[in-house]
Short mmCIF file of C-alpha atoms in Angstrom, two decimals:
data_model
loop_
_atom_site.label_atom_id
_atom_site.label_comp_id
_atom_site.label_asym_id
_atom_site.label_seq_id
_atom_site.Cartn_x
_atom_site.Cartn_y
_atom_site.Cartn_z
CA MET V 1 89.38 109.80 104.27
CA LYS V 2 92.13 112.40 104.61
CA TYR V 3 94.67 113.09 101.85
CA ASN V 4 98.22 114.39 101.98
CA LYS V 5 100.69 115.77 99.48
CA LEU V 6 103.29 113.17 98.58
CA GLY V 7 106.32 115.43 98.87
CA LYS V 8 106.92 117.39 95.69
CA THR V 9 105.47 114.73 93.37
CA GLY V 10 102.20 116.55 92.78
CA LEU V 11 100.30 113.46 93.92
CA ARG V 12 97.78 113.50 96.75
CA VAL V 13 97.58 110.19 98.58
CA SER V 14 95.15 108.84 101.14
CA GLN V 15 96.53 108.95 104.67
CA LEU V 16 95.69 105.25 104.89
CA GLY V 17 97.11 103.20 102.02
CA LEU V 18 96.96 99.49 101.27
CA GLY V 19 99.90 97.10 101.13
CA THR V 20 99.03 94.15 98.91
CA VAL V 21 101.63 91.46 99.57
CA GLU V 22 98.96 89.41 101.38
CA LEU V 23 96.80 89.47 98.27
CA GLY V 24 99.51 87.86 96.19
CA LEU V 25 101.34 85.58 98.63
CA ASP V 26 100.75 83.49 101.73
CA TYR V 27 102.48 85.96 104.00
CA GLY V 28 102.98 86.64 107.69
CA ILE V 29 102.51 84.64 110.87
CA ASN V 30 100.52 81.47 110.33
CA LYS V 31 97.41 81.58 112.50
CA PRO V 32 95.65 78.20 112.18
CA GLY V 33 92.43 78.56 110.20
CA ASN V 34 93.17 82.15 109.21
CA PHE V 35 96.13 82.24 106.88
CA GLY V 36 96.86 82.50 103.20
CA LYS V 37 96.00 84.81 100.34
CA PRO V 38 92.35 85.23 99.33
CA ASP V 39 91.03 83.99 96.00
CA GLU V 40 91.13 86.45 93.11
CA ILE V 41 87.44 87.38 93.21
CA SER V 42 87.60 88.12 96.95
CA ALA V 43 90.80 90.11 96.52
CA ILE V 44 89.31 92.30 93.79
CA LYS V 45 86.17 92.85 95.84
CA LEU V 46 88.36 93.90 98.78
CA LEU V 47 90.26 96.39 96.61
CA HIS V 48 87.03 97.92 95.30
CA LYS V 49 85.78 98.29 98.86
CA ALA V 50 89.01 100.07 99.80
CA VAL V 51 88.55 102.56 96.96
CA ASP V 52 84.93 103.14 97.93
CA ALA V 53 86.20 103.99 101.44
CA GLY V 54 88.50 106.66 99.97
CA ILE V 55 91.81 104.77 99.81
CA ASN V 56 93.67 105.71 96.63
CA LEU V 57 97.21 104.39 97.23
CA PHE V 58 98.16 100.75 96.75
CA ASP V 59 101.66 99.30 97.17
CA THR V 60 102.84 96.20 95.35
CA ALA V 61 105.96 94.59 93.85
CA PRO V 62 106.89 91.98 91.25
CA SER V 63 107.99 89.73 94.12
CA TYR V 64 104.52 89.83 95.73
CA GLY V 65 103.25 86.82 93.83
CA CYS V 66 100.16 87.68 91.75
CA SER V 67 99.57 91.03 93.48
CA GLU V 68 100.33 93.16 90.40
CA GLU V 69 97.97 91.12 88.22
CA ILE V 70 95.14 91.44 90.75
CA LEU V 71 95.62 95.19 91.00
CA GLY V 72 95.63 95.43 87.23
CA LYS V 73 92.34 93.57 86.96
CA ALA V 74 90.77 95.55 89.80
CA PHE V 75 91.83 98.99 88.57
CA ALA V 76 92.03 98.65 84.79
CA HIS V 77 89.34 101.34 84.50
CA ARG V 78 90.12 103.26 87.71
CA LYS V 79 93.16 105.28 86.73
CA SER V 80 92.65 107.64 89.67
CA CYS V 81 94.07 104.91 91.91
CA ILE V 82 97.77 105.44 92.56
CA ILE V 83 99.87 102.28 92.39
CA ALA V 84 103.37 102.11 93.80
CA THR V 85 105.33 99.14 92.54
CA LYS V 86 109.01 98.21 92.73
CA VAL V 87 112.02 97.03 90.80
CA ASN V 88 114.67 94.72 92.21
CA ILE V 89 118.35 95.67 92.28
CA PRO V 90 120.03 94.17 89.22
CA PRO V 91 122.77 91.62 89.97
CA GLU V 92 126.25 92.88 89.21
CA ASP V 93 126.77 90.33 86.42
CA VAL V 94 123.73 91.24 84.31
CA ASP V 95 122.89 94.07 81.95
CA ALA V 96 121.24 96.53 84.35
CA GLU V 97 119.27 98.34 81.65
CA LYS V 98 117.79 95.17 80.19
CA PHE V 99 116.96 93.91 83.69
CA ILE V 100 115.20 97.10 84.80
CA VAL V 101 113.41 97.85 81.53
CA SER V 102 112.16 94.25 81.37
CA SER V 103 110.87 94.48 84.94
CA LEU V 104 109.09 97.78 84.26
CA THR V 105 107.58 96.44 81.05
CA GLN V 106 106.18 93.42 82.88
CA SER V 107 104.81 95.62 85.66
CA ARG V 108 103.05 97.89 83.15
CA ARG V 109 101.53 94.86 81.43
CA LYS V 110 100.34 93.28 84.69
CA LEU V 111 99.06 96.56 86.12
CA ARG V 112 97.52 97.56 82.76
CA ARG V 113 99.16 100.97 82.88
CA LYS V 114 101.06 102.89 80.19
CA CYS V 115 102.83 104.83 82.92
CA LEU V 116 103.77 103.53 86.37
CA ASP V 117 102.83 106.03 89.06
CA ILE V 118 105.66 105.20 91.48
CA VAL V 119 108.58 102.80 90.98
CA GLN V 120 110.64 102.08 94.08
CA VAL V 121 114.01 100.32 94.15
CA HIS V 122 113.24 97.35 96.37
CA ASN V 123 115.32 96.93 99.55
CA ALA V 124 117.79 99.62 98.54
CA THR V 125 120.94 99.92 100.65
CA SER V 126 123.59 102.60 100.97
CA ASP V 127 125.61 100.75 98.32
CA THR V 128 122.68 100.92 95.90
CA PHE V 129 123.01 104.69 95.71
CA LEU V 130 126.65 104.33 94.69
CA ARG V 131 125.39 102.59 91.54
CA SER V 132 124.23 105.58 89.56
CA ASP V 133 123.32 103.33 86.61
CA ILE V 134 120.14 102.12 88.32
CA PHE V 135 118.77 105.61 88.80
CA GLN V 136 120.02 106.87 85.45
CA ILE V 137 117.96 104.11 83.82
CA LEU V 138 114.92 105.02 85.90
CA MET V 139 115.38 108.70 85.05
CA ARG V 140 115.44 107.86 81.34
CA GLU V 141 112.18 105.93 81.79
CA LYS V 142 110.76 108.93 83.62
CA ASP V 143 111.78 111.19 80.73
CA LYS V 144 110.09 108.77 78.31
CA GLY V 145 106.85 108.95 80.30
CA THR V 146 106.74 105.32 81.41
CA VAL V 147 107.46 106.21 85.07
CA GLN V 148 106.05 109.20 86.94
CA CYS V 149 107.93 109.08 90.27
CA ILE V 150 111.09 107.33 91.44
CA GLY V 151 111.42 105.97 94.94
CA ALA V 152 113.28 103.59 97.21
CA SER V 153 112.06 101.08 99.76
CA VAL V 154 114.59 100.70 102.58
CA TYR V 155 115.46 99.12 105.89
CA GLU V 156 117.70 100.82 108.47
CA PRO V 157 118.09 104.58 108.99
CA GLU V 158 121.51 104.73 107.31
CA ASN V 159 119.99 103.43 104.08
CA ALA V 160 117.15 105.93 104.28
CA LEU V 161 119.59 108.79 104.77
CA ALA V 162 121.67 107.58 101.82
CA ALA V 163 118.51 107.58 99.70
CA ILE V 164 117.69 111.15 100.67
CA ASP V 165 121.28 112.35 100.19
CA SER V 166 121.44 110.81 96.73
CA GLY V 167 119.08 113.46 95.34
CA MET V 168 117.67 110.77 93.03
CA ILE V 169 114.33 109.90 94.64
CA ASP V 170 110.90 111.48 94.91
CA VAL V 171 109.44 108.95 97.37
CA LEU V 172 110.89 107.03 100.31
CA GLN V 173 109.26 103.95 101.81
CA ILE V 174 110.32 103.04 105.35
CA ALA V 175 109.44 100.52 108.05
CA TYR V 176 107.82 102.35 110.96
CA ASN V 177 105.78 101.11 113.90
CA ILE V 178 105.52 101.40 117.65
CA LEU V 179 108.43 98.97 118.15
CA ASP V 180 110.56 100.28 115.28
CA GLN V 181 110.79 104.05 115.69
CA ARG V 182 114.36 104.39 114.42
CA MET V 183 113.34 106.55 111.45
CA ASP V 184 111.51 109.04 113.64
CA GLU V 185 114.08 111.79 114.06
CA LYS V 186 116.82 112.37 111.49
CA VAL V 187 115.21 110.49 108.62
CA LEU V 188 111.69 111.92 108.74
CA ASP V 189 112.88 115.44 109.43
CA LYS V 190 115.36 115.32 106.57
CA ALA V 191 112.87 113.81 104.11
CA GLU V 192 110.39 116.55 104.95
CA SER V 193 112.99 119.28 104.51
CA GLU V 194 113.98 117.86 101.09
CA GLY V 195 110.38 117.58 99.89
CA ILE V 196 110.49 113.79 99.65
CA GLY V 197 107.19 111.98 100.14
CA VAL V 198 107.27 109.27 102.81
CA LEU V 199 105.30 106.03 102.82
CA SER V 200 105.45 103.79 105.87
CA ARG V 201 104.94 100.04 105.95
CA SER V 202 105.14 97.32 108.60
CA VAL V 203 102.62 99.03 110.86
CA TYR V 204 101.89 95.63 112.48
CA LEU V 205 105.49 94.36 112.03
CA LYS V 206 104.40 91.39 109.91
CA GLY V 207 101.57 90.60 112.33
CA VAL V 208 103.57 90.77 115.56
CA LEU V 209 101.51 93.74 116.77
CA THR V 210 98.31 91.70 116.48
CA GLU V 211 96.97 88.57 118.13
CA ARG V 212 99.13 86.59 115.69
CA VAL V 213 102.08 87.19 118.00
CA LYS V 214 100.75 84.22 120.02
CA TYR V 215 101.63 81.95 117.10
CA LEU V 216 105.28 82.93 116.78
CA PRO V 217 107.68 79.99 117.28
CA GLU V 218 109.48 79.63 120.60
CA HIS V 219 112.77 81.01 119.31
CA CYS V 220 111.02 84.38 118.81
CA ALA V 221 110.40 84.74 122.56
CA PRO V 222 112.30 88.08 122.81
CA LEU V 223 109.94 89.57 120.23
CA LYS V 224 106.88 88.29 122.07
CA LYS V 225 108.21 89.80 125.28
CA ALA V 226 108.66 93.21 123.62
CA VAL V 227 105.08 93.16 122.31
CA GLU V 228 103.64 92.11 125.67
CA SER V 229 105.57 94.98 127.24
CA VAL V 230 103.90 97.45 124.87
CA LYS V 231 100.46 96.04 125.63
CA LYS V 232 101.08 96.34 129.37
CA LYS V 233 102.72 99.76 129.25
CA MET V 234 99.88 101.23 127.20
CA ASN V 235 97.26 99.51 129.37
CA LEU V 236 95.59 97.86 126.37
CA ALA V 237 92.95 95.31 127.30
CA SER V 238 92.98 93.14 124.16
CA TRP V 239 95.03 92.26 121.13
CA ASP V 240 92.57 94.17 118.96
CA ASP V 241 93.18 97.22 121.14
CA LEU V 242 96.93 96.79 120.54
CA SER V 243 96.49 96.53 116.76
CA SER V 244 94.24 99.58 116.64
CA PHE V 245 96.68 101.51 118.82
CA ALA V 246 99.61 100.47 116.61
CA LEU V 247 97.91 101.72 113.45
CA ARG V 248 96.85 104.99 115.09
CA PHE V 249 100.43 105.47 116.30
CA ALA V 250 101.75 105.47 112.73
CA LEU V 251 98.85 107.63 111.51
CA SER V 252 99.69 110.19 114.21
CA ASN V 253 103.02 111.03 112.57
CA SER V 254 102.37 114.06 110.37
CA ARG V 255 105.63 113.62 108.45
CA ILE V 256 104.37 110.36 106.91
CA SER V 257 102.27 110.96 103.80
CA SER V 258 100.56 107.57 103.80
CA VAL V 259 100.58 104.60 106.17
CA LEU V 260 100.40 101.30 104.30
CA VAL V 261 98.43 98.59 106.07
CA GLY V 262 98.35 95.01 104.86
CA VAL V 263 94.97 93.28 104.84
CA ARG V 264 93.75 89.97 103.42
CA SER V 265 90.01 90.19 104.09
CA GLU V 266 87.18 92.69 104.22
CA ALA V 267 87.01 92.23 107.98
CA GLU V 268 90.64 93.30 108.30
CA LEU V 269 89.99 96.29 106.06
CA ASP V 270 86.98 97.27 108.19
CA PHE V 271 89.17 97.02 111.30
CA ALA V 272 91.81 99.31 109.77
CA LEU V 273 89.19 101.84 108.67
CA ASP V 274 87.66 101.81 112.15
CA ALA V 275 91.08 102.50 113.69
CA PHE V 276 91.61 105.31 111.19
CA ASN V 277 88.28 106.87 112.08
CA LYS V 278 89.21 106.93 115.78
CA GLY V 279 91.79 109.56 114.87
CA LYS V 280 95.28 110.27 116.08
CA LEU V 281 96.56 109.36 119.52
CA SER V 282 96.47 111.98 122.24
CA ASP V 283 99.67 113.76 123.27
CA ASP V 284 99.74 111.75 126.50
CA GLU V 285 99.35 108.47 124.62
CA LEU V 286 102.13 109.45 122.20
CA ASP V 287 104.45 110.40 125.06
CA LEU V 288 104.08 106.87 126.45
CA ALA V 289 104.24 105.22 123.03
CA TYR V 290 107.55 106.88 122.19
CA HIS V 291 109.08 104.92 125.06
CA CYS V 292 107.99 101.59 123.59
CA GLY V 293 110.50 101.49 120.75
CA ILE V 294 113.34 98.98 120.71
CA ASP V 295 116.68 99.26 118.93
CA ASP V 296 117.39 95.63 118.07
CA LYS V 297 118.18 95.35 114.35
CA PHE V 298 117.79 91.59 114.42
CA TRP V 299 114.25 91.42 115.78
CA LEU V 300 113.04 94.48 113.90
CA ASN V 301 113.78 92.79 110.56
CA PRO V 302 111.24 89.99 109.82
CA SER V 303 113.66 88.31 107.42
CA ASN V 304 115.65 87.23 110.49
CA TRP V 305 112.80 85.36 112.19
CA GLY V 306 112.90 82.21 110.13
CA ILE V 307 109.13 81.86 109.81
CA ASP V 308 108.73 81.93 105.99
#
């Protein structure tokens, strides 16, 4: 496993990280006979296998079902594992401090940690960074030693740029994959210049860049067409080849500290590790891949697909 500096945080994270929403929720495209979160024992075994393979970064959130609890049970005695969790944006009509402190307290209890390694504001928008109270509260928790690093998880480049410009974050989590390359220029360059660590998610775009694309409903035909175009353009013989290529594409971007991949089984973890071990794409492959991106906000945001 390779490790990278996470911006100026002082943390070193595995180049391949693990997203854990699928360990806490039934998530993604429903493939008959192969869908749904694993049982707790299987999930913990999977997490231990990931650590044994050198993975040290795990991403979760309070909204990921029982994901935090499973991570807490798996890593109660493995404090070298870095866990990035999240806090939701407080509604305007509630006491922001009570809301955030309560969320952090619950996360510490579930994760069995006195200090949370990374806390990201979940689905932060440009407007979020106009609310200085959220980050002032997080900074106070950081000063108290209950939070080590502050981050934001965002959609859309304008929100990522607002996060960087705010001067209030250590870590930025973005969606990045072969179809969604919108963060590739201004955002990644600026984050690097500001010393902000970058985590990328959605490497398979909620399963679209895998064989599961075949099980999308008919109204998602434009998305299917875009994926088939990538497969054809890159001359990939199988869906597994596409998935491996998609992961290696994200891993080839040196400005991303860690690429988060979601897995729900040991077989899926083995597949991701195999893709990692194949190494980065060649310059010729990247030149072609950079022409596979689309710029359709609707289809690049899974919340618009109506499949959950």
